[in-house]
Each structure stands twice: as structure tokens, then as C-alpha cells.
Coordinates of C-alpha atoms and ligand atoms in Angstrom, one line a residue:
M1 CA 26.6 11.3 -11.8
L2 CA 28.0 10.0 -8.6
T3 CA 25.7 7.0 -8.3
S4 CA 22.3 5.8 -9.4
R5 CA 19.5 4.6 -7.1
P6 CA 19.9 1.1 -5.6
K7 CA 18.4 -1.7 -7.7
G8 CA 14.8 -2.4 -6.9
T9 CA 14.0 1.1 -5.5
N10 CA 12.0 3.9 -7.2
D11 CA 12.0 7.6 -7.1
I12 CA 8.4 8.9 -6.8
L13 CA 8.8 12.1 -8.8
P14 CA 6.6 15.3 -8.6
G15 CA 4.5 14.2 -11.6
E16 CA 3.7 10.8 -9.9
V17 CA 3.2 11.8 -6.3
S18 CA -0.3 13.1 -6.7
K19 CA -1.3 9.4 -7.4
W20 CA 0.1 8.4 -4.1
H21 CA -1.6 11.3 -2.3
Y22 CA -4.9 10.2 -3.9
I23 CA -4.4 6.6 -2.7
E24 CA -3.5 7.8 0.7
T25 CA -6.6 9.9 0.9
V26 CA -8.8 6.9 0.0
I27 CA -6.9 4.8 2.6
R28 CA -7.8 7.4 5.3
E29 CA -11.4 7.6 4.1
I30 CA -12.0 3.9 4.1
C31 CA -10.2 3.3 7.4
R32 CA -12.3 6.0 9.1
E33 CA -15.5 4.3 7.8
Y34 CA -14.4 0.8 8.9
G35 CA -13.1 2.1 12.3
Y36 CA -9.3 1.5 11.8
T37 CA -6.9 4.0 13.2
E38 CA -3.3 4.5 12.1
V39 CA -0.3 3.0 13.8
R40 CA 3.3 3.9 12.9
T41 CA 6.0 1.5 13.9
P42 CA 9.8 1.7 13.2
V43 CA 11.1 0.9 9.8
F44 CA 13.7 -1.5 11.5
E45 CA 13.3 -4.0 14.3
H46 CA 15.3 -6.6 16.1
T47 CA 15.9 -9.5 13.5
E48 CA 14.5 -11.9 16.1
L49 CA 11.0 -10.5 15.7
F50 CA 10.8 -11.5 12.1
L51 CA 12.5 -14.9 12.7
R52 CA 9.9 -15.7 15.3
G53 CA 7.0 -13.6 14.0
V54 CA 7.2 -14.3 10.3
G55 CA 8.8 -17.7 10.3
D56 CA 12.4 -18.7 9.6
T57 CA 11.5 -21.2 6.9
T58 CA 9.7 -18.6 4.8
D59 CA 11.3 -17.1 1.6
V60 CA 10.9 -13.6 3.0
V61 CA 13.0 -14.3 6.1
E62 CA 15.3 -16.9 4.7
K63 CA 16.4 -15.1 1.6
E64 CA 15.0 -11.6 1.3
M65 CA 15.7 -9.8 4.6
Y66 CA 17.9 -6.7 4.8
T67 CA 19.8 -7.7 8.0
F68 CA 22.8 -6.0 9.4
E69 CA 24.6 -5.6 12.7
D70 CA 24.4 -2.1 14.2
K71 CA 27.2 -0.4 16.0
G72 CA 26.0 -1.9 19.3
K73 CA 26.4 -5.4 17.7
R74 CA 22.6 -6.0 17.6
S75 CA 21.1 -7.8 14.7
I76 CA 18.7 -5.4 13.0
S77 CA 16.4 -6.0 10.0
L78 CA 14.5 -3.6 7.8
R79 CA 10.9 -4.7 8.0
P80 CA 9.9 -7.0 5.2
E81 CA 6.3 -6.7 6.3
Q82 CA 4.5 -5.0 9.1
T83 CA 2.2 -7.5 10.8
A84 CA 4.9 -8.7 13.1
C85 CA 5.8 -5.1 13.9
V86 CA 2.2 -4.2 14.7
V87 CA 1.9 -7.3 16.9
R88 CA 5.1 -6.4 18.7
A89 CA 3.7 -2.9 19.4
Y90 CA 0.4 -4.4 20.6
V91 CA 2.2 -6.6 23.1
E92 CA 4.8 -4.1 24.2
N93 CA 2.3 -1.3 24.7
K94 CA -0.3 -3.6 26.3
L95 CA -3.0 -2.7 23.8
Y96 CA -4.6 -6.0 24.8
A97 CA -5.8 -4.1 27.9
L98 CA -8.0 -1.8 25.6
P99 CA -11.5 -2.8 24.5
Q100 CA -11.0 -5.5 21.8
P101 CA -10.7 -5.9 18.9
V102 CA -8.0 -3.2 18.4
K103 CA -8.3 -2.2 14.8
V104 CA -5.3 -0.4 13.2
F105 CA -3.9 0.4 9.8
Y106 CA -0.5 1.3 8.4
A107 CA 0.9 2.5 5.1
G108 CA 4.6 2.7 4.4
P109 CA 7.7 1.2 2.9
M110 CA 8.8 -2.5 3.2
F111 CA 12.1 -4.0 2.2
R112 CA 12.8 -7.3 0.6
Y113 CA 16.0 -8.4 -1.2
A114 CA 13.8 -9.9 -4.0
N115 CA 14.7 -10.7 -7.6
V116 CA 13.8 -7.5 -9.2
Q117 CA 11.3 -7.5 -12.1
A118 CA 8.2 -5.6 -13.2
G119 CA 6.1 -5.2 -10.1
R120 CA 8.7 -6.7 -7.8
Y121 CA 10.9 -4.3 -6.0
R122 CA 13.3 -4.2 -3.0
Q123 CA 11.7 -1.2 -1.5
F124 CA 7.9 -1.2 -2.0
H125 CA 4.9 0.1 -0.1
Q126 CA 2.0 -1.6 1.6
F127 CA -1.2 -0.4 3.0
G128 CA -2.4 -2.9 5.6
V129 CA -4.8 -3.4 8.5
E130 CA -4.8 -5.6 11.5
A131 CA -7.7 -6.4 13.8
L132 CA -6.4 -7.9 17.0
G133 CA -8.4 -9.6 19.7
S134 CA -11.4 -11.3 18.1
K135 CA -11.9 -14.7 16.7
D136 CA -15.3 -13.9 15.2
P137 CA -15.6 -14.9 11.6
A138 CA -17.4 -11.6 11.1
V139 CA -14.0 -9.9 11.5
D140 CA -12.5 -12.1 8.7
A141 CA -15.4 -11.1 6.5
E142 CA -15.1 -7.4 7.5
V143 CA -11.4 -7.3 6.7
I144 CA -11.9 -9.0 3.3
T145 CA -14.9 -6.8 2.4
M146 CA -12.9 -3.7 3.3
A147 CA -10.0 -4.7 1.0
M148 CA -12.5 -5.2 -1.9
D149 CA -14.3 -1.9 -1.1
F150 CA -10.9 -0.2 -1.2
Y151 CA -10.1 -1.5 -4.7
R152 CA -13.6 -0.7 -5.9
R153 CA -13.4 2.8 -4.6
L154 CA -10.1 3.3 -6.5
G155 CA -11.9 2.3 -9.7
L156 CA -10.2 -1.1 -10.2
R157 CA -12.0 -3.8 -12.1
D158 CA -11.6 -7.5 -13.0
L159 CA -10.3 -8.6 -9.7
E160 CA -10.4 -12.1 -8.3
L161 CA -10.6 -12.8 -4.6
H162 CA -9.3 -16.2 -3.7
I163 CA -10.0 -17.5 -0.2
N164 CA -9.0 -20.7 1.6
S165 CA -8.7 -22.0 5.1
V166 CA -5.3 -23.3 6.2
G167 CA -6.7 -24.7 9.5
C168 CA -5.3 -24.3 13.1
P169 CA -2.4 -25.9 15.0
G170 CA -4.8 -28.7 15.7
C171 CA -5.6 -29.7 12.1
R172 CA -2.4 -28.6 10.4
P173 CA -0.3 -31.5 11.5
V174 CA -2.9 -33.9 10.1
H175 CA -2.7 -32.1 6.8
R176 CA 1.1 -32.0 7.0
E177 CA 1.3 -35.8 7.5
K178 CA -1.2 -36.6 4.7
L179 CA 0.6 -34.2 2.4
Q180 CA 4.0 -35.6 3.1
G181 CA 2.6 -39.1 2.7
Y182 CA 1.3 -38.1 -0.7
L183 CA 4.4 -36.3 -1.8
A184 CA 6.9 -38.9 -0.5
S185 CA 7.0 -40.9 -3.7
R186 CA 7.1 -37.7 -5.8
V187 CA 9.6 -35.6 -3.9
E188 CA 12.5 -36.2 -6.4
K189 CA 10.4 -34.7 -9.2
L190 CA 9.6 -31.5 -7.4
C191 CA 11.5 -28.3 -8.1
K192 CA 14.7 -27.8 -6.1
L193 CA 13.0 -25.3 -3.8
C194 CA 10.1 -27.6 -3.1
Q195 CA 12.4 -30.5 -2.4
S196 CA 13.9 -28.4 0.4
R197 CA 10.4 -27.5 1.6
F198 CA 9.4 -31.1 2.0
D199 CA 10.6 -31.5 5.5
R200 CA 10.6 -27.8 6.6
N201 CA 7.4 -26.4 5.3
P202 CA 5.6 -28.9 3.0
M203 CA 2.4 -26.8 2.8
R204 CA 4.2 -24.2 0.7
I205 CA 4.7 -26.8 -2.0
L206 CA 1.0 -26.5 -2.6
D207 CA 1.2 -23.0 -4.0
C208 CA 4.5 -23.4 -5.9
K209 CA 4.1 -21.7 -9.3
E210 CA 6.5 -24.1 -11.1
E211 CA 4.6 -26.1 -13.7
I212 CA 6.1 -29.4 -12.6
C213 CA 5.1 -28.9 -9.0
R214 CA 1.6 -27.7 -10.0
E215 CA 1.2 -30.9 -12.0
L216 CA 2.4 -33.1 -9.1
N217 CA 0.2 -31.3 -6.7
R218 CA -3.0 -31.6 -8.6
E219 CA -4.3 -34.5 -6.5
A220 CA -2.5 -33.6 -3.3
P221 CA -4.6 -33.4 -0.1
T222 CA -5.6 -29.8 0.5
T223 CA -5.9 -28.0 3.8
T224 CA -9.6 -27.9 3.6
D225 CA -9.7 -31.7 3.3
C226 CA -8.2 -31.8 6.8
L227 CA -10.0 -29.1 8.7
C228 CA -11.3 -29.9 12.2
E229 CA -14.9 -29.2 13.0
A230 CA -14.3 -25.8 14.5
C231 CA -12.1 -24.6 11.6
A232 CA -14.6 -25.9 9.0
A233 CA -17.5 -24.1 10.8
H234 CA -15.4 -20.9 10.9
F235 CA -14.7 -21.1 7.2
E236 CA -18.4 -21.6 6.4
Q237 CA -19.3 -18.6 8.5
V238 CA -16.8 -16.4 6.7
K239 CA -18.2 -17.4 3.4
K240 CA -21.8 -16.8 4.5
H241 CA -20.9 -13.3 5.7
L242 CA -19.2 -12.6 2.4
D243 CA -22.3 -13.9 0.5
D244 CA -24.5 -11.7 2.7
V245 CA -22.7 -8.5 1.6
G246 CA -22.4 -9.6 -2.0
V247 CA -18.6 -10.1 -2.0
Q248 CA -17.7 -12.6 -4.7
Y249 CA -14.9 -15.1 -4.1
I250 CA -13.3 -18.2 -5.4
V251 CA -12.4 -20.9 -3.0
D252 CA -8.9 -21.8 -3.8
N253 CA -7.6 -24.9 -2.0
R254 CA -4.1 -24.3 -3.2
L255 CA -3.8 -20.9 -1.5
V256 CA -1.5 -21.2 1.5
R257 CA 0.4 -17.9 1.3
G258 CA 4.0 -17.4 2.2
L259 CA 4.1 -16.7 5.8
D260 CA 4.1 -19.3 8.6
Y261 CA 1.8 -17.6 11.0
Y262 CA -1.5 -17.9 9.1
T263 CA -4.3 -19.9 10.6
N264 CA -7.8 -20.4 9.3
T265 CA -8.7 -17.8 6.7
A266 CA -6.1 -17.0 4.0
F267 CA -7.0 -14.8 1.1
E268 CA -5.3 -13.1 -1.9
I269 CA -6.5 -10.7 -4.5
M270 CA -5.4 -10.9 -8.1
A271 CA -5.8 -8.5 -11.0
S272 CA -6.9 -11.0 -13.6
D273 CA -5.5 -8.9 -16.5
I274 CA -1.8 -9.4 -15.6
G275 CA 0.4 -12.4 -15.4
A276 CA 3.2 -13.2 -13.1
Q277 CA 3.0 -10.5 -10.5
S278 CA -0.8 -10.5 -10.4
S279 CA -1.2 -10.5 -6.7
I280 CA -2.2 -7.0 -5.6
G281 CA -2.9 -7.9 -2.0
G282 CA -3.5 -10.6 0.5
G283 CA -3.9 -11.5 4.1
G284 CA -5.2 -13.9 6.6
R285 CA -5.9 -14.9 10.2
Y286 CA -3.0 -15.4 12.6
D287 CA -4.3 -16.7 15.9
S288 CA -0.9 -18.1 17.1
L289 CA 1.2 -15.1 16.3
I290 CA 0.6 -12.9 19.3
A291 CA 1.5 -15.6 21.8
Q292 CA 4.5 -16.5 19.6
V293 CA 5.8 -12.9 19.9
G294 CA 5.4 -13.2 23.7
G295 CA 2.0 -11.7 24.3
P296 CA -1.2 -13.3 25.7
E297 CA -3.0 -15.9 23.6
T298 CA -4.9 -13.5 21.3
P299 CA -6.4 -14.0 17.8
G300 CA -5.8 -11.6 15.0
I301 CA -6.4 -11.0 11.3
G302 CA -5.1 -8.6 8.7
Y303 CA -4.1 -7.9 5.1
A304 CA -1.4 -6.1 3.2
L305 CA -2.0 -4.5 -0.2
G306 CA 0.9 -3.5 -2.5
I307 CA 0.6 0.1 -3.5
E308 CA 3.0 0.0 -6.5
R309 CA 1.0 -2.9 -8.0
I310 CA -2.3 -1.1 -7.3
I311 CA -1.1 2.0 -9.1
A312 CA 0.2 0.0 -12.0
T313 CA -3.1 -1.8 -12.3
M314 CA -5.0 1.4 -12.2
E315 CA -2.8 2.8 -15.0
R316 CA -3.2 -0.3 -17.1
Q317 CA -7.0 -0.2 -16.7
G318 CA -7.1 3.5 -17.6
V319 CA -8.4 4.7 -14.2
E320 CA -8.2 8.5 -13.9
F321 CA -6.5 10.0 -11.0
P322 CA -7.8 13.4 -9.8
A323 CA -5.6 16.3 -10.7
E324 CA -3.6 18.0 -8.0
G325 CA -1.2 20.9 -7.5
Q326 CA -2.9 23.4 -9.7
L327 CA -2.0 27.0 -9.1
D328 CA -4.7 29.5 -8.1
V329 CA -2.8 32.5 -9.2
F330 CA 0.3 33.3 -11.2
I331 CA 1.7 36.8 -11.1
A332 CA 3.4 37.9 -14.3
S333 CA 5.5 41.0 -14.0
L334 CA 7.4 43.3 -16.4
G335 CA 10.2 45.5 -15.2
E336 CA 12.1 45.7 -11.9
K337 CA 9.5 47.8 -10.0
A338 CA 6.7 45.4 -11.0
R339 CA 8.9 42.4 -9.9
Q340 CA 9.2 43.9 -6.5
E341 CA 5.5 44.4 -6.2
A342 CA 4.9 40.8 -7.5
F343 CA 7.2 39.5 -4.7
K344 CA 5.2 41.3 -2.1
L345 CA 1.8 40.4 -3.6
V346 CA 2.6 36.6 -3.9
H347 CA 3.3 36.5 -0.2
K348 CA 0.1 38.3 0.6
L349 CA -1.8 35.8 -1.5
R350 CA -0.1 32.8 0.1
R351 CA -0.8 34.1 3.5
A352 CA -4.4 34.4 2.5
G353 CA -4.3 30.7 1.7
L354 CA -4.0 30.7 -2.1
A355 CA -1.5 28.7 -4.2
A356 CA 0.4 31.5 -5.8
E357 CA 3.6 31.7 -7.9
I358 CA 5.9 34.3 -9.5
D359 CA 8.5 34.0 -12.1
L360 CA 11.9 33.0 -10.6
M361 CA 13.8 32.5 -13.8
G362 CA 13.8 36.0 -15.3
R363 CA 11.5 35.0 -18.1
S364 CA 10.0 37.4 -20.6
L365 CA 6.4 38.4 -20.1
K366 CA 5.3 36.1 -23.0
A367 CA 7.2 33.2 -21.5
Q368 CA 5.6 33.9 -18.1
M369 CA 2.2 33.7 -19.6
K370 CA 3.1 30.4 -21.3
F371 CA 4.4 29.1 -18.0
A372 CA 1.1 30.1 -16.3
N373 CA -0.9 28.3 -19.0
R374 CA 1.2 25.1 -18.6
F375 CA 0.2 24.9 -14.9
E376 CA -3.5 25.4 -15.7
T377 CA -3.5 28.5 -13.4
A378 CA -7.0 29.7 -12.6
Y379 CA -6.0 33.4 -12.6
T380 CA -3.0 35.4 -13.8
V381 CA -2.2 38.8 -12.3
I382 CA -0.3 41.0 -14.8
L383 CA 1.9 43.7 -13.4
G384 CA 3.5 46.0 -16.0
E385 CA 5.0 49.5 -15.7
T386 CA 1.7 51.2 -16.4
E387 CA -0.2 49.2 -13.8
I388 CA 2.5 50.0 -11.2
E389 CA 2.1 53.7 -11.9
K390 CA -1.7 53.4 -11.5
K391 CA -1.3 51.2 -8.4
A392 CA -3.4 48.7 -10.2
A393 CA -3.1 45.2 -11.6
V394 CA -4.8 43.4 -14.5
V395 CA -6.4 40.1 -13.4
R396 CA -7.1 37.6 -16.1
D397 CA -9.5 34.7 -15.7
M398 CA -7.5 32.0 -17.6
T399 CA -10.6 29.9 -18.4
S400 CA -12.8 32.6 -20.0
G401 CA -9.9 34.9 -21.0
E402 CA -11.7 37.9 -19.5
Q403 CA -9.6 40.6 -17.9
Q404 CA -10.3 43.1 -15.2
E405 CA -8.3 46.0 -13.8
V406 CA -8.2 45.8 -10.0
S407 CA -6.5 48.2 -7.6
L408 CA -3.3 46.7 -6.2
S409 CA -4.5 47.0 -2.6
G410 CA -7.7 45.1 -3.5
V411 CA -6.2 42.2 -5.5
V412 CA -6.1 39.7 -2.6
E413 CA -9.7 40.3 -1.7
Y414 CA -10.8 40.2 -5.4
L415 CA -9.2 36.9 -6.0
L416 CA -10.4 35.4 -2.8
E417 CA -13.9 36.3 -3.9
Q418 CA -13.5 34.9 -7.4
L419 CA -12.0 31.6 -6.1
A420 CA -14.5 31.1 -3.3
Ligands
AMP501 P1 2.8 -10.3 1.1 O1 3.2 -9.4 2.3 O2 4.0 -11.0 0.5 O3 1.6 -11.1 1.4 O4 2.4 -9.3 0.0 C1 1.3 -8.5 0.0 C2 1.3 -7.6 -1.3 O5 2.4 -6.8 -1.3 C3 1.4 -8.4 -2.5 O6 0.1 -8.8 -3.0 C4 2.0 -7.4 -3.5 O7 1.0 -6.6 -4.0 C5 2.9 -6.6 -2.6 N1 4.3 -7.0 -2.7 C6 4.9 -8.1 -2.0 N2 6.2 -8.1 -2.3 C7 6.4 -7.1 -3.2 C8 7.6 -6.7 -3.9 N3 8.8 -7.3 -3.7 N4 7.5 -5.6 -4.7 C9 6.3 -5.0 -4.9 N5 5.1 -5.4 -4.3 C10 5.2 -6.4 -3.4

């Protein structure tokens, strides 16, 4: 073999792809119900967008971006996430002139040069939504409720929804100062990464997964301790709305999430039956991001859910995926004349809208029947020499085993009727 696939990427093979189709169907269903329409943005953007729009002190931008110079000497990056891209599209296409909020969804591949392990890849897929233009806590609650509905509709169980408020540019400096004050005497004991975060992005120290940092953080001032009146009221409203629609949550004061642009509500959904890579989605409000990307001062909120981790969780929990790709008709033929008829008939059947197949491997009649069985074909049409002479075909119902002789010219109509 010339080469294998790059580390951290996956082939989604024919046997797997039906799971993806199913998830995509549920995505479209739920987005229609919640009023989110699809947006498709480029897979790569100017690097600057992510530096400004995600934050140059985040792990994602600092360490994990696929960045390269193109032939025109521009710095380009494969998107590590899509919120910044959607915001760029919103500003560039002046979607702020439309009735607000603008509610969009996306589903597609993201790229991060991450340390590869189970559930952590370099090309992975996210389904996400963004609601741009409203500061109403009802939008926060709508977005969270929608994510939980989506999981429930897929049949996932044992999920934990963690929510927090990280405050606004008004109350964050208060928290930053208190947190740095608390950590100043402990900074030497923190993990290497958190030591480097102390000046640049101390809030991220709060959700470090290293045991030593967790221990040191136990008594650290949390973002919710420092919320201004407006942020505290916003958080209360979000919780009330969630209570009103029966969405259960855990207030998690350590939850700050990786990206710099979050304000107010931050949330994350974990599958409680797995360990390290248990986050199957997360999101939050980003009221400063749109202005940061060069647009008008506009609030926004969204989430991104990891599709690979959702599929893995569904498999682990034994959730059934609907079957896909079954054949309506297989035409088995014996002899050259019958093969020629089979070739004509399969095209007529396909033009009539049926999923039909013939043998393309020169199999024996017995092997053709076995092949038809393997694909759980609904009907098999058998064309032998006798049938061709009689201008007829034998149609077998593969469930009941019953056989019926049908005139060759009437096979399409007969099958259409049977399969209606
Ligand atoms: P984030 O954009 O980092 O908030 O991630 C949102 C969701 O995307 C996570 O909860 C994961 O389910 C998924 N995700 C993030 N990074 C990866 C990765 N490297 N591989 C697979 N899934 C990921």
C-alpha cells in the first residue's frame, strides 16, 4: 500500500455511513422544529479570524491549528471550530440587517492537531447551532434545551448537563484579579501548563483536569462568586427557563470552557458512563465575539456537539440505528440471454424508483440467490432460459418465500404494486 490515512483521521466506510445519515436526518428534523436553517462556510479561513475570534491564548489556537501559507503567501488555517466562521459570515454578509435573532446550524468536519486517543481525532465532525442577535436568557435556554432534545431523540441516556456563568467583560476582570490573588502563592505547585496560564488566561486553570491543579483549585474564587448584578440575573433566568421545561442540570462553578470568547452562560454535556473524553458537546454565550470580528456590537450563543463521540456513546449504550440501503429487488439470471434481459430490466426498475441490482461478478444462480439473501432483498426476480422463452419471470417474495410467475413486460408494474 502506498500510504495509510493520516493519524487522527477516520474512513467512514459503507457499513458505518448509515449511522451518519441517521444522525444527519435527526439534525435536520430538530433544526426545522427549532427554527434553525443551515449555513455552509468554507473549510479554511484566514488564520487571523481564529486568532481574533477564538483567542490566541487558547490551546486550540496556540497548539492545535492546521496553519499553512498558501501560494499567494496568505496564512490560512483549517477551521478548528465553526463559531468564528459563522460569525464572520454573519458580519460579511450583513445578516445583522435581517430580522433577529438569526438562527443557523452547521454540520461538518473540524481540524485540530490534537494528541490522538480514543474519542480525540485530528479530523472530527461537529453539529452546531448559533443564534445571533438576542441577549434574551430564553435563547440560552432554547439552545440548551435543543441540545438535550437532540440527544434524547437519538436515544442517549445517562447524560449530565453542566452549566455555569463566566460573567461579562465587566465582571471578569474582578474574578481574574481575585483568582490571581488566590493562586499567587500556589502558582509554583500548578502543572506546567497552568503555570503558563497564570498571566495569560488564569480562568482556564479552574477547569484543568490535572489532579494537583484540581486540588489547589478547590477553594479558588469561582466566576459565579464575582458576577455583576445583570449577569447574576441573567443566569437565574436561564435556570428558571430550564426548570420550566424540565431540563435537569448541574451548576458547575469550575466550568469555564476552552475558548476565550464566552460570556455569561457556558455549558457542557457529558456522557456519565465514560471517562476521559466524556464531553459530547458544549457551548455558550459570546456577546463580545461579533464586535471582535469587526461587526456591530451583537450578542450571540451557540453549541457544538461532537458527532464521533455521540456515535460511540450510542454504540456503547446499545442504541439501535435504523437499517438503511436495503435492496427492493435483485435480479438473478442464468445464461447469456437471461443476463441481457436482466440488464434491461434492472434499468427499468431503477427508472421506476426501485433499488434494484443484478449480478456483476458472473456468479452461479445459487451464489446469486445467496447474495440476494445477504442484502435482505425484498423481492428476487429469477430469469432462467425457460422464463426467457416464455417471456416471463419468476418473482419471489423473500420474506414469505412465495413465488409467482409474471410476464416479463409486467414485472415493473407488479413489483411497484407489491412494494407500494
Ligand atoms: P469544543 O469545540 O472544544 O467545545 O468541542 C465541542 C465538542 O466537540 C466536544 O464536546 C467533543 O464532543 C467534540 N470534540 C472536540 N474536539 C474533538 C476532537 N479532537 N476529536 C473528537 N471530538 C472532539
